[in-house]
């Protein structure tokens, strides 16, 4: 995945970077949509040595904790798919009962109209505050 | 989630059980579709203590390794969604470039016709052998 990774970089460490998806339908429908991208070029989670795997999921868990703490989502969704881009990355998505697709996965058909004007306005905190909390949780300079 | 969990139990430990999805569209389209269900009633991955989180992902990784080793899938898909059933469970799915949805997620719209007669016949190994290898990898009696 390229340097920009299609999003805003909110954290960067020697092992991985974290972006927030800011473009397109996904960002408008699911504003608290983060992606942890492993720096080394591996395709599958099991390609990582155990210590890296644990570090990777520890970071995913930190992102999840920040989202739960600041946004109180109905549910967190975690996924490592990579069918289109087979470079290890984890989707960490805050889902809300009012979002356009809930309870369906974000990749499925919508269940209702999108929030007029974008869903970000319904979040309990500005996304910049969430970005900053994630960066702090991962103790990095970006 | 109830005891049967909508699938065939292939492994059971004090911490979790692993089922293979055997009913409905999912099983016909994605025959190597496994689900690790955490026994304790927690909704989110970050609800687990660190040692349990690591044990959970170690087991998910073992399932992934068996699928890669026996079936050589195009890609492994991992996901913990739980929007409908907010009880921690991990989907571990072997995906193939010829499956009905690839490279889209299994929850998205199909990309092509399903394999006539069911996709299981295209796998390199019988599913019973995959089930047995997962049970052995997780060192359990089912």
PDB file of C-alpha atoms in Angstrom:
ATOM      1  CA  UNK A   1       0.000   0.000   0.000  1.00  0.00           C
ATOM      2  CA  UNK A   2       1.340   3.373  -0.885  1.00  0.00           C
ATOM      3  CA  UNK A   3       2.398   6.058   1.566  1.00  0.00           C
ATOM      4  CA  UNK A   4      -0.895   7.895   1.619  1.00  0.00           C
ATOM      5  CA  UNK A   5      -2.905   4.663   1.859  1.00  0.00           C
ATOM      6  CA  UNK A   6      -6.041   6.519   0.876  1.00  0.00           C
ATOM      7  CA  UNK A   7      -6.426   8.235   4.194  1.00  0.00           C
ATOM      8  CA  UNK A   8      -5.155  10.620   6.820  1.00  0.00           C
ATOM      9  CA  UNK A   9      -2.163   9.275   8.740  1.00  0.00           C
ATOM     10  CA  UNK A  10      -2.918   9.561  12.460  1.00  0.00           C
ATOM     11  CA  UNK A  11      -0.098   7.425  13.868  1.00  0.00           C
ATOM     12  CA  UNK A  12       3.141   5.988  12.595  1.00  0.00           C
ATOM     13  CA  UNK A  13       5.526   3.601  14.329  1.00  0.00           C
ATOM     14  CA  UNK A  14       8.447   1.465  13.104  1.00  0.00           C
ATOM     15  CA  UNK A  15       6.042  -1.468  12.784  1.00  0.00           C
ATOM     16  CA  UNK A  16       2.854   0.034  11.377  1.00  0.00           C
ATOM     17  CA  UNK A  17       0.921   3.158  10.551  1.00  0.00           C
ATOM     18  CA  UNK A  18      -2.705   4.012  11.302  1.00  0.00           C
ATOM     19  CA  UNK A  19      -4.850   5.987   8.910  1.00  0.00           C
ATOM     20  CA  UNK A  20      -8.381   7.304   9.082  1.00  0.00           C
ATOM     21  CA  UNK A  21     -10.379   6.776   5.912  1.00  0.00           C
ATOM     22  CA  UNK A  22     -11.319  10.229   4.686  1.00  0.00           C
ATOM     23  CA  UNK A  23     -12.446   9.770   1.090  1.00  0.00           C
ATOM     24  CA  UNK A  24     -15.503   8.428  -0.603  1.00  0.00           C
ATOM     25  CA  UNK A  25     -18.605   6.616   0.509  1.00  0.00           C
ATOM     26  CA  UNK A  26     -16.912   4.811   3.385  1.00  0.00           C
ATOM     27  CA  UNK A  27     -15.766   7.992   5.102  1.00  0.00           C
ATOM     28  CA  UNK A  28     -19.143   9.668   4.694  1.00  0.00           C
ATOM     29  CA  UNK A  29     -21.098   6.655   5.959  1.00  0.00           C
ATOM     30  CA  UNK A  30     -18.664   5.409   8.614  1.00  0.00           C
ATOM     31  CA  UNK A  31     -16.632   8.395   9.751  1.00  0.00           C
ATOM     32  CA  UNK A  32     -14.783   6.558  12.542  1.00  0.00           C
ATOM     33  CA  UNK A  33     -13.189   4.101  10.128  1.00  0.00           C
ATOM     34  CA  UNK A  34      -9.507   3.461  10.887  1.00  0.00           C
ATOM     35  CA  UNK A  35      -7.014   1.167   9.256  1.00  0.00           C
ATOM     36  CA  UNK A  36      -3.831  -0.209  10.781  1.00  0.00           C
ATOM     37  CA  UNK A  37      -1.367  -1.046   8.003  1.00  0.00           C
ATOM     38  CA  UNK A  38       1.600  -3.225   8.831  1.00  0.00           C
ATOM     39  CA  UNK A  39       4.779  -1.720   7.382  1.00  0.00           C
ATOM     40  CA  UNK A  40       6.506  -4.929   6.337  1.00  0.00           C
ATOM     41  CA  UNK A  41       5.221  -6.507   3.161  1.00  0.00           C
ATOM     42  CA  UNK A  42       3.315  -9.543   4.338  1.00  0.00           C
ATOM     43  CA  UNK A  43      -0.010 -10.724   2.975  1.00  0.00           C
ATOM     44  CA  UNK A  44      -1.449 -12.810   5.777  1.00  0.00           C
ATOM     45  CA  UNK A  45      -1.703 -12.341   9.538  1.00  0.00           C
ATOM     46  CA  UNK A  46      -0.012 -15.702  10.106  1.00  0.00           C
ATOM     47  CA  UNK A  47       3.001 -14.509   8.120  1.00  0.00           C
ATOM     48  CA  UNK A  48       3.988 -12.430  11.150  1.00  0.00           C
ATOM     49  CA  UNK A  49       6.225 -13.836  13.904  1.00  0.00           C
ATOM     50  CA  UNK A  50       4.306 -14.310  17.151  1.00  0.00           C
ATOM     51  CA  UNK A  51       5.701 -11.223  18.845  1.00  0.00           C
ATOM     52  CA  UNK A  52       4.726  -9.056  15.880  1.00  0.00           C
ATOM     53  CA  UNK A  53       1.281 -10.625  15.732  1.00  0.00           C
ATOM     54  CA  UNK A  54       0.724  -9.800  19.366  1.00  0.00           C
ATOM     55  CA  UNK A  55       2.040  -6.267  18.893  1.00  0.00           C
ATOM     56  CA  UNK A  56      -0.238  -5.825  15.911  1.00  0.00           C
ATOM     57  CA  UNK A  57      -3.350  -6.886  17.807  1.00  0.00           C
ATOM     58  CA  UNK A  58      -2.312  -4.917  20.881  1.00  0.00           C
ATOM     59  CA  UNK A  59      -2.352  -1.836  18.647  1.00  0.00           C
ATOM     60  CA  UNK A  60      -5.674  -2.788  17.059  1.00  0.00           C
ATOM     61  CA  UNK A  61      -7.034  -3.201  20.587  1.00  0.00           C
ATOM     62  CA  UNK A  62      -5.773   0.243  21.599  1.00  0.00           C
ATOM     63  CA  UNK A  63      -7.591   1.782  18.653  1.00  0.00           C
ATOM     64  CA  UNK A  64     -10.722  -0.140  19.610  1.00  0.00           C
ATOM     65  CA  UNK A  65     -10.462   1.105  23.203  1.00  0.00           C
ATOM     66  CA  UNK A  66     -10.164   4.726  22.096  1.00  0.00           C
ATOM     67  CA  UNK A  67     -13.196   4.399  19.831  1.00  0.00           C
ATOM     68  CA  UNK A  68     -15.241   2.798  22.600  1.00  0.00           C
ATOM     69  CA  UNK A  69     -14.150   5.345  25.155  1.00  0.00           C
ATOM     70  CA  UNK A  70     -14.738   8.469  23.072  1.00  0.00           C
ATOM     71  CA  UNK A  71     -17.593   7.448  20.804  1.00  0.00           C
ATOM     72  CA  UNK A  72     -19.505   4.710  22.657  1.00  0.00           C
ATOM     73  CA  UNK A  73     -20.331   2.891  19.418  1.00  0.00           C
ATOM     74  CA  UNK A  74     -23.021   0.242  19.252  1.00  0.00           C
ATOM     75  CA  UNK A  75     -20.342  -2.213  18.094  1.00  0.00           C
ATOM     76  CA  UNK A  76     -16.753  -2.346  16.942  1.00  0.00           C
ATOM     77  CA  UNK A  77     -15.993  -4.185  13.707  1.00  0.00           C
ATOM     78  CA  UNK A  78     -12.519  -5.654  13.128  1.00  0.00           C
ATOM     79  CA  UNK A  79     -11.459  -7.217   9.854  1.00  0.00           C
ATOM     80  CA  UNK A  80      -8.357  -8.234   7.934  1.00  0.00           C
ATOM     81  CA  UNK A  81      -9.502  -9.083   4.421  1.00  0.00           C
ATOM     82  CA  UNK A  82      -6.983  -7.860   1.851  1.00  0.00           C
ATOM     83  CA  UNK A  83      -8.532  -9.546  -1.170  1.00  0.00           C
ATOM     84  CA  UNK A  84      -7.879  -6.523  -3.366  1.00  0.00           C
ATOM     85  CA  UNK A  85      -4.667  -5.352  -1.684  1.00  0.00           C
ATOM     86  CA  UNK A  86      -2.935  -8.410  -0.192  1.00  0.00           C
ATOM     87  CA  UNK A  87      -0.798  -6.407   2.229  1.00  0.00           C
ATOM     88  CA  UNK A  88      -1.682  -6.947   5.890  1.00  0.00           C
ATOM     89  CA  UNK A  89      -4.041  -4.270   7.179  1.00  0.00           C
ATOM     90  CA  UNK A  90      -6.736  -4.242   9.832  1.00  0.00           C
ATOM     91  CA  UNK A  91      -9.989  -2.343   9.545  1.00  0.00           C
ATOM     92  CA  UNK A  92     -11.202  -0.953  12.884  1.00  0.00           C
ATOM     93  CA  UNK A  93     -14.640   0.565  12.464  1.00  0.00           C
ATOM     94  CA  UNK A  94     -16.997   2.128  14.997  1.00  0.00           C
ATOM     95  CA  UNK A  95     -20.539   1.115  14.104  1.00  0.00           C
ATOM     96  CA  UNK A  96     -23.736   2.748  15.274  1.00  0.00           C
ATOM     97  CA  UNK A  97     -27.302   1.512  15.210  1.00  0.00           C
ATOM     98  CA  UNK A  98     -28.165   4.616  13.178  1.00  0.00           C
ATOM     99  CA  UNK A  99     -25.468   4.178  10.516  1.00  0.00           C
ATOM    100  CA  UNK A 100     -26.540   3.472   6.951  1.00  0.00           C
ATOM    101  CA  UNK A 101     -25.718  -0.243   7.074  1.00  0.00           C
ATOM    102  CA  UNK A 102     -26.161  -1.393  10.690  1.00  0.00           C
ATOM    103  CA  UNK A 103     -26.413  -4.259  11.592  1.00  0.00           C
ATOM    104  CA  UNK A 104     -25.127  -5.388   8.195  1.00  0.00           C
ATOM    105  CA  UNK A 105     -21.379  -5.298   7.529  1.00  0.00           C
ATOM    106  CA  UNK A 106     -20.126  -2.088   5.926  1.00  0.00           C
ATOM    107  CA  UNK A 107     -19.509  -4.043   2.716  1.00  0.00           C
ATOM    108  CA  UNK A 108     -23.116  -5.217   2.416  1.00  0.00           C
ATOM    109  CA  UNK A 109     -26.142  -3.379   1.056  1.00  0.00           C
ATOM    110  CA  UNK A 110     -27.340  -0.307   2.975  1.00  0.00           C
ATOM    111  CA  UNK A 111     -30.225  -0.752   5.405  1.00  0.00           C
ATOM    112  CA  UNK A 112     -31.430   2.858   5.474  1.00  0.00           C
ATOM    113  CA  UNK A 113     -30.708   6.353   4.197  1.00  0.00           C
ATOM    114  CA  UNK A 114     -27.432   7.938   5.120  1.00  0.00           C
ATOM    115  CA  UNK A 115     -27.356  10.640   7.783  1.00  0.00           C
ATOM    116  CA  UNK A 116     -28.032  13.907   5.963  1.00  0.00           C
ATOM    117  CA  UNK A 117     -24.888  16.004   5.721  1.00  0.00           C
ATOM    118  CA  UNK A 118     -22.609  13.138   6.748  1.00  0.00           C
ATOM    119  CA  UNK A 119     -22.548  10.910   9.796  1.00  0.00           C
ATOM    120  CA  UNK A 120     -19.559  12.613  11.446  1.00  0.00           C
ATOM    121  CA  UNK A 121     -21.836  15.245  12.962  1.00  0.00           C
ATOM    122  CA  UNK A 122     -23.598  12.562  15.005  1.00  0.00           C
ATOM    123  CA  UNK A 123     -20.414  11.440  16.744  1.00  0.00           C
ATOM    124  CA  UNK A 124     -19.917  12.350  20.399  1.00  0.00           C
ATOM    125  CA  UNK A 125     -16.469  13.808  19.688  1.00  0.00           C
ATOM    126  CA  UNK A 126     -14.815  15.533  16.734  1.00  0.00           C
ATOM    127  CA  UNK A 127     -12.749  13.134  14.651  1.00  0.00           C
ATOM    128  CA  UNK A 128      -9.643  15.228  15.267  1.00  0.00           C
ATOM    129  CA  UNK A 129      -9.968  14.420  18.971  1.00  0.00           C
ATOM    130  CA  UNK A 130     -10.287  10.722  18.179  1.00  0.00           C
ATOM    131  CA  UNK A 131      -7.246  10.873  15.906  1.00  0.00           C
ATOM    132  CA  UNK A 132      -5.227  12.557  18.641  1.00  0.00           C
ATOM    133  CA  UNK A 133      -6.297  10.030  21.266  1.00  0.00           C
ATOM    134  CA  UNK A 134      -5.285   7.152  19.002  1.00  0.00           C
ATOM    135  CA  UNK A 135      -1.891   8.746  18.363  1.00  0.00           C
ATOM    136  CA  UNK A 136      -1.407   9.209  22.093  1.00  0.00           C
ATOM    137  CA  UNK A 137      -2.517   5.654  22.875  1.00  0.00           C
ATOM    138  CA  UNK A 138       0.036   4.346  20.406  1.00  0.00           C
ATOM    139  CA  UNK A 139       2.686   6.745  21.757  1.00  0.00           C
ATOM    140  CA  UNK A 140       3.962   7.902  18.456  1.00  0.00           C
ATOM    141  CA  UNK A 141       4.843  11.062  16.614  1.00  0.00           C
ATOM    142  CA  UNK A 142       3.218  11.397  13.228  1.00  0.00           C
TER     143      UNK A 142
ATOM    144  CA  UNK B   1     -24.632 -17.918  20.880  1.00  0.00           C
ATOM    145  CA  UNK B   2     -26.306 -21.224  21.446  1.00  0.00           C
ATOM    146  CA  UNK B   3     -24.573 -24.581  21.706  1.00  0.00           C
ATOM    147  CA  UNK B   4     -24.902 -25.510  18.076  1.00  0.00           C
ATOM    148  CA  UNK B   5     -23.934 -22.017  16.872  1.00  0.00           C
ATOM    149  CA  UNK B   6     -25.332 -22.762  13.439  1.00  0.00           C
ATOM    150  CA  UNK B   7     -22.506 -25.075  12.488  1.00  0.00           C
ATOM    151  CA  UNK B   8     -20.535 -28.253  13.019  1.00  0.00           C
ATOM    152  CA  UNK B   9     -18.360 -28.164  16.128  1.00  0.00           C
ATOM    153  CA  UNK B  10     -14.822 -29.120  15.119  1.00  0.00           C
ATOM    154  CA  UNK B  11     -12.951 -28.107  18.267  1.00  0.00           C
ATOM    155  CA  UNK B  12     -13.834 -27.257  21.835  1.00  0.00           C
ATOM    156  CA  UNK B  13     -11.576 -25.982  24.596  1.00  0.00           C
ATOM    157  CA  UNK B  14     -12.244 -24.394  27.992  1.00  0.00           C
ATOM    158  CA  UNK B  15     -11.856 -20.953  26.355  1.00  0.00           C
ATOM    159  CA  UNK B  16     -13.581 -21.294  23.010  1.00  0.00           C
ATOM    160  CA  UNK B  17     -15.137 -23.565  20.451  1.00  0.00           C
ATOM    161  CA  UNK B  18     -14.611 -23.668  16.693  1.00  0.00           C
ATOM    162  CA  UNK B  19     -17.405 -24.447  14.290  1.00  0.00           C
ATOM    163  CA  UNK B  20     -17.552 -24.866  10.540  1.00  0.00           C
ATOM    164  CA  UNK B  21     -20.507 -23.145   8.913  1.00  0.00           C
ATOM    165  CA  UNK B  22     -22.542 -25.894   7.258  1.00  0.00           C
ATOM    166  CA  UNK B  23     -25.908 -24.344   6.477  1.00  0.00           C
ATOM    167  CA  UNK B  24     -27.232 -21.942   3.927  1.00  0.00           C
ATOM    168  CA  UNK B  25     -25.715 -19.741   1.274  1.00  0.00           C
ATOM    169  CA  UNK B  26     -22.485 -19.116   3.175  1.00  0.00           C
ATOM    170  CA  UNK B  27     -21.582 -22.797   3.451  1.00  0.00           C
ATOM    171  CA  UNK B  28     -22.380 -23.471  -0.198  1.00  0.00           C
ATOM    172  CA  UNK B  29     -20.433 -20.455  -1.476  1.00  0.00           C
ATOM    173  CA  UNK B  30     -17.544 -20.485   1.044  1.00  0.00           C
ATOM    174  CA  UNK B  31     -17.170 -24.056   2.237  1.00  0.00           C
ATOM    175  CA  UNK B  32     -14.018 -23.435   4.303  1.00  0.00           C
ATOM    176  CA  UNK B  33     -15.775 -20.935   6.569  1.00  0.00           C
ATOM    177  CA  UNK B  34     -14.885 -21.395  10.231  1.00  0.00           C
ATOM    178  CA  UNK B  35     -15.928 -19.445  13.290  1.00  0.00           C
ATOM    179  CA  UNK B  36     -14.111 -19.298  16.620  1.00  0.00           C
ATOM    180  CA  UNK B  37     -16.595 -18.435  19.358  1.00  0.00           C
ATOM    181  CA  UNK B  38     -15.263 -17.298  22.712  1.00  0.00           C
ATOM    182  CA  UNK B  39     -17.018 -19.152  25.520  1.00  0.00           C
ATOM    183  CA  UNK B  40     -17.277 -16.297  28.009  1.00  0.00           C
ATOM    184  CA  UNK B  41     -19.974 -13.758  27.309  1.00  0.00           C
ATOM    185  CA  UNK B  42     -18.092 -10.712  26.099  1.00  0.00           C
ATOM    186  CA  UNK B  43     -19.134  -8.472  23.226  1.00  0.00           C
ATOM    187  CA  UNK B  44     -15.902  -6.820  22.155  1.00  0.00           C
ATOM    188  CA  UNK B  45     -12.379  -8.090  21.588  1.00  0.00           C
ATOM    189  CA  UNK B  46     -11.007  -5.459  23.983  1.00  0.00           C
ATOM    190  CA  UNK B  47     -13.221  -6.854  26.756  1.00  0.00           C
ATOM    191  CA  UNK B  48     -10.787  -9.759  27.049  1.00  0.00           C
ATOM    192  CA  UNK B  49      -7.777  -9.622  29.372  1.00  0.00           C
ATOM    193  CA  UNK B  50      -4.513  -9.468  27.432  1.00  0.00           C
ATOM    194  CA  UNK B  51      -3.612 -13.112  27.973  1.00  0.00           C
ATOM    195  CA  UNK B  52      -7.007 -14.221  26.694  1.00  0.00           C
ATOM    196  CA  UNK B  53      -6.773 -11.862  23.727  1.00  0.00           C
ATOM    197  CA  UNK B  54      -3.452 -13.372  22.757  1.00  0.00           C
ATOM    198  CA  UNK B  55      -4.755 -16.912  23.250  1.00  0.00           C
ATOM    199  CA  UNK B  56      -7.765 -16.060  21.108  1.00  0.00           C
ATOM    200  CA  UNK B  57      -5.661 -14.753  18.221  1.00  0.00           C
ATOM    201  CA  UNK B  58      -3.165 -17.597  18.587  1.00  0.00           C
ATOM    202  CA  UNK B  59      -6.075 -19.960  17.970  1.00  0.00           C
ATOM    203  CA  UNK B  60      -7.388 -17.882  15.059  1.00  0.00           C
ATOM    204  CA  UNK B  61      -3.865 -17.998  13.617  1.00  0.00           C
ATOM    205  CA  UNK B  62      -3.704 -21.774  13.983  1.00  0.00           C
ATOM    206  CA  UNK B  63      -6.948 -22.091  12.039  1.00  0.00           C
ATOM    207  CA  UNK B  64      -5.548 -19.762   9.383  1.00  0.00           C
ATOM    208  CA  UNK B  65      -2.366 -21.846   9.140  1.00  0.00           C
ATOM    209  CA  UNK B  66      -4.304 -25.060   8.648  1.00  0.00           C
ATOM    210  CA  UNK B  67      -6.432 -23.484   5.911  1.00  0.00           C
ATOM    211  CA  UNK B  68      -3.360 -22.125   4.142  1.00  0.00           C
ATOM    212  CA  UNK B  69      -1.485 -25.397   4.452  1.00  0.00           C
ATOM    213  CA  UNK B  70      -4.257 -27.718   3.281  1.00  0.00           C
ATOM    214  CA  UNK B  71      -6.225 -25.537   0.874  1.00  0.00           C
ATOM    215  CA  UNK B  72      -3.761 -22.926  -0.454  1.00  0.00           C
ATOM    216  CA  UNK B  73      -6.473 -20.257  -0.643  1.00  0.00           C
ATOM    217  CA  UNK B  74      -5.979 -17.056  -2.611  1.00  0.00           C
ATOM    218  CA  UNK B  75      -6.512 -15.124   0.631  1.00  0.00           C
ATOM    219  CA  UNK B  76      -7.602 -15.600   4.211  1.00  0.00           C
ATOM    220  CA  UNK B  77     -10.287 -13.294   5.563  1.00  0.00           C
ATOM    221  CA  UNK B  78     -10.501 -12.621   9.316  1.00  0.00           C
ATOM    222  CA  UNK B  79     -13.302 -10.639  10.902  1.00  0.00           C
ATOM    223  CA  UNK B  80     -14.917  -9.980  14.257  1.00  0.00           C
ATOM    224  CA  UNK B  81     -18.129  -8.080  13.552  1.00  0.00           C
ATOM    225  CA  UNK B  82     -20.914  -9.234  15.862  1.00  0.00           C
ATOM    226  CA  UNK B  83     -23.424  -6.563  14.931  1.00  0.00           C
ATOM    227  CA  UNK B  84     -26.289  -9.053  14.989  1.00  0.00           C
ATOM    228  CA  UNK B  85     -24.928 -11.319  17.729  1.00  0.00           C
ATOM    229  CA  UNK B  86     -22.765  -9.202  20.050  1.00  0.00           C
ATOM    230  CA  UNK B  87     -20.898 -12.178  21.520  1.00  0.00           C
ATOM    231  CA  UNK B  88     -17.213 -12.321  20.558  1.00  0.00           C
ATOM    232  CA  UNK B  89     -16.614 -14.569  17.569  1.00  0.00           C
ATOM    233  CA  UNK B  90     -14.036 -14.566  14.786  1.00  0.00           C
ATOM    234  CA  UNK B  91     -14.784 -15.504  11.204  1.00  0.00           C
ATOM    235  CA  UNK B  92     -11.882 -17.308   9.518  1.00  0.00           C
ATOM    236  CA  UNK B  93     -12.658 -17.808   5.839  1.00  0.00           C
ATOM    237  CA  UNK B  94     -10.569 -19.306   3.045  1.00  0.00           C
ATOM    238  CA  UNK B  95     -11.200 -17.281  -0.095  1.00  0.00           C
ATOM    239  CA  UNK B  96     -10.448 -18.318  -3.672  1.00  0.00           C
ATOM    240  CA  UNK B  97     -10.221 -16.286  -6.823  1.00  0.00           C
ATOM    241  CA  UNK B  98     -12.919 -18.523  -8.261  1.00  0.00           C
ATOM    242  CA  UNK B  99     -15.403 -18.141  -5.413  1.00  0.00           C
ATOM    243  CA  UNK B 100     -18.699 -16.381  -6.079  1.00  0.00           C
ATOM    244  CA  UNK B 101     -17.673 -13.093  -4.403  1.00  0.00           C
ATOM    245  CA  UNK B 102     -13.916 -12.746  -4.791  1.00  0.00           C
ATOM    246  CA  UNK B 103     -12.339 -10.204  -4.429  1.00  0.00           C
ATOM    247  CA  UNK B 104     -15.366  -8.662  -2.691  1.00  0.00           C
ATOM    248  CA  UNK B 105     -16.025  -9.499   0.959  1.00  0.00           C
ATOM    249  CA  UNK B 106     -18.361 -12.442   1.521  1.00  0.00           C
ATOM    250  CA  UNK B 107     -20.989  -9.988   2.767  1.00  0.00           C
ATOM    251  CA  UNK B 108     -21.007  -7.956  -0.455  1.00  0.00           C
ATOM    252  CA  UNK B 109     -22.765  -8.636  -3.733  1.00  0.00           C
ATOM    253  CA  UNK B 110     -21.649 -11.699  -5.723  1.00  0.00           C
ATOM    254  CA  UNK B 111     -19.195 -11.153  -8.569  1.00  0.00           C
ATOM    255  CA  UNK B 112     -19.975 -14.274 -10.595  1.00  0.00           C
ATOM    256  CA  UNK B 113     -22.065 -17.443 -10.620  1.00  0.00           C
ATOM    257  CA  UNK B 114     -21.552 -19.940  -7.855  1.00  0.00           C
ATOM    258  CA  UNK B 115     -19.619 -23.123  -8.582  1.00  0.00           C
ATOM    259  CA  UNK B 116     -22.167 -25.611  -9.896  1.00  0.00           C
ATOM    260  CA  UNK B 117     -22.902 -28.294  -7.334  1.00  0.00           C
ATOM    261  CA  UNK B 118     -21.212 -26.380  -4.511  1.00  0.00           C
ATOM    262  CA  UNK B 119     -17.727 -25.023  -4.095  1.00  0.00           C
ATOM    263  CA  UNK B 120     -16.546 -27.722  -1.692  1.00  0.00           C
ATOM    264  CA  UNK B 121     -15.708 -30.023  -4.622  1.00  0.00           C
ATOM    265  CA  UNK B 122     -13.071 -27.545  -5.817  1.00  0.00           C
ATOM    266  CA  UNK B 123     -11.109 -27.658  -2.562  1.00  0.00           C
ATOM    267  CA  UNK B 124      -7.799 -29.489  -2.507  1.00  0.00           C
ATOM    268  CA  UNK B 125      -8.827 -31.520   0.548  1.00  0.00           C
ATOM    269  CA  UNK B 126     -12.112 -32.860   1.915  1.00  0.00           C
ATOM    270  CA  UNK B 127     -13.563 -30.608   4.607  1.00  0.00           C
ATOM    271  CA  UNK B 128     -13.463 -33.481   7.093  1.00  0.00           C
ATOM    272  CA  UNK B 129      -9.667 -33.501   6.758  1.00  0.00           C
ATOM    273  CA  UNK B 130      -9.549 -29.759   7.351  1.00  0.00           C
ATOM    274  CA  UNK B 131     -11.797 -30.101  10.398  1.00  0.00           C
ATOM    275  CA  UNK B 132      -9.546 -32.825  11.807  1.00  0.00           C
ATOM    276  CA  UNK B 133      -6.389 -30.798  11.200  1.00  0.00           C
ATOM    277  CA  UNK B 134      -7.902 -27.802  13.006  1.00  0.00           C
ATOM    278  CA  UNK B 135      -8.905 -29.980  15.944  1.00  0.00           C
ATOM    279  CA  UNK B 136      -5.396 -31.403  16.096  1.00  0.00           C
ATOM    280  CA  UNK B 137      -3.767 -27.967  15.808  1.00  0.00           C
ATOM    281  CA  UNK B 138      -5.862 -26.776  18.725  1.00  0.00           C
ATOM    282  CA  UNK B 139      -5.124 -29.982  20.652  1.00  0.00           C
ATOM    283  CA  UNK B 140      -8.607 -30.598  21.821  1.00  0.00           C
ATOM    284  CA  UNK B 141     -11.150 -33.357  22.054  1.00  0.00           C
ATOM    285  CA  UNK B 142     -14.503 -32.475  20.549  1.00  0.00           C
TER     286      UNK B 142
END
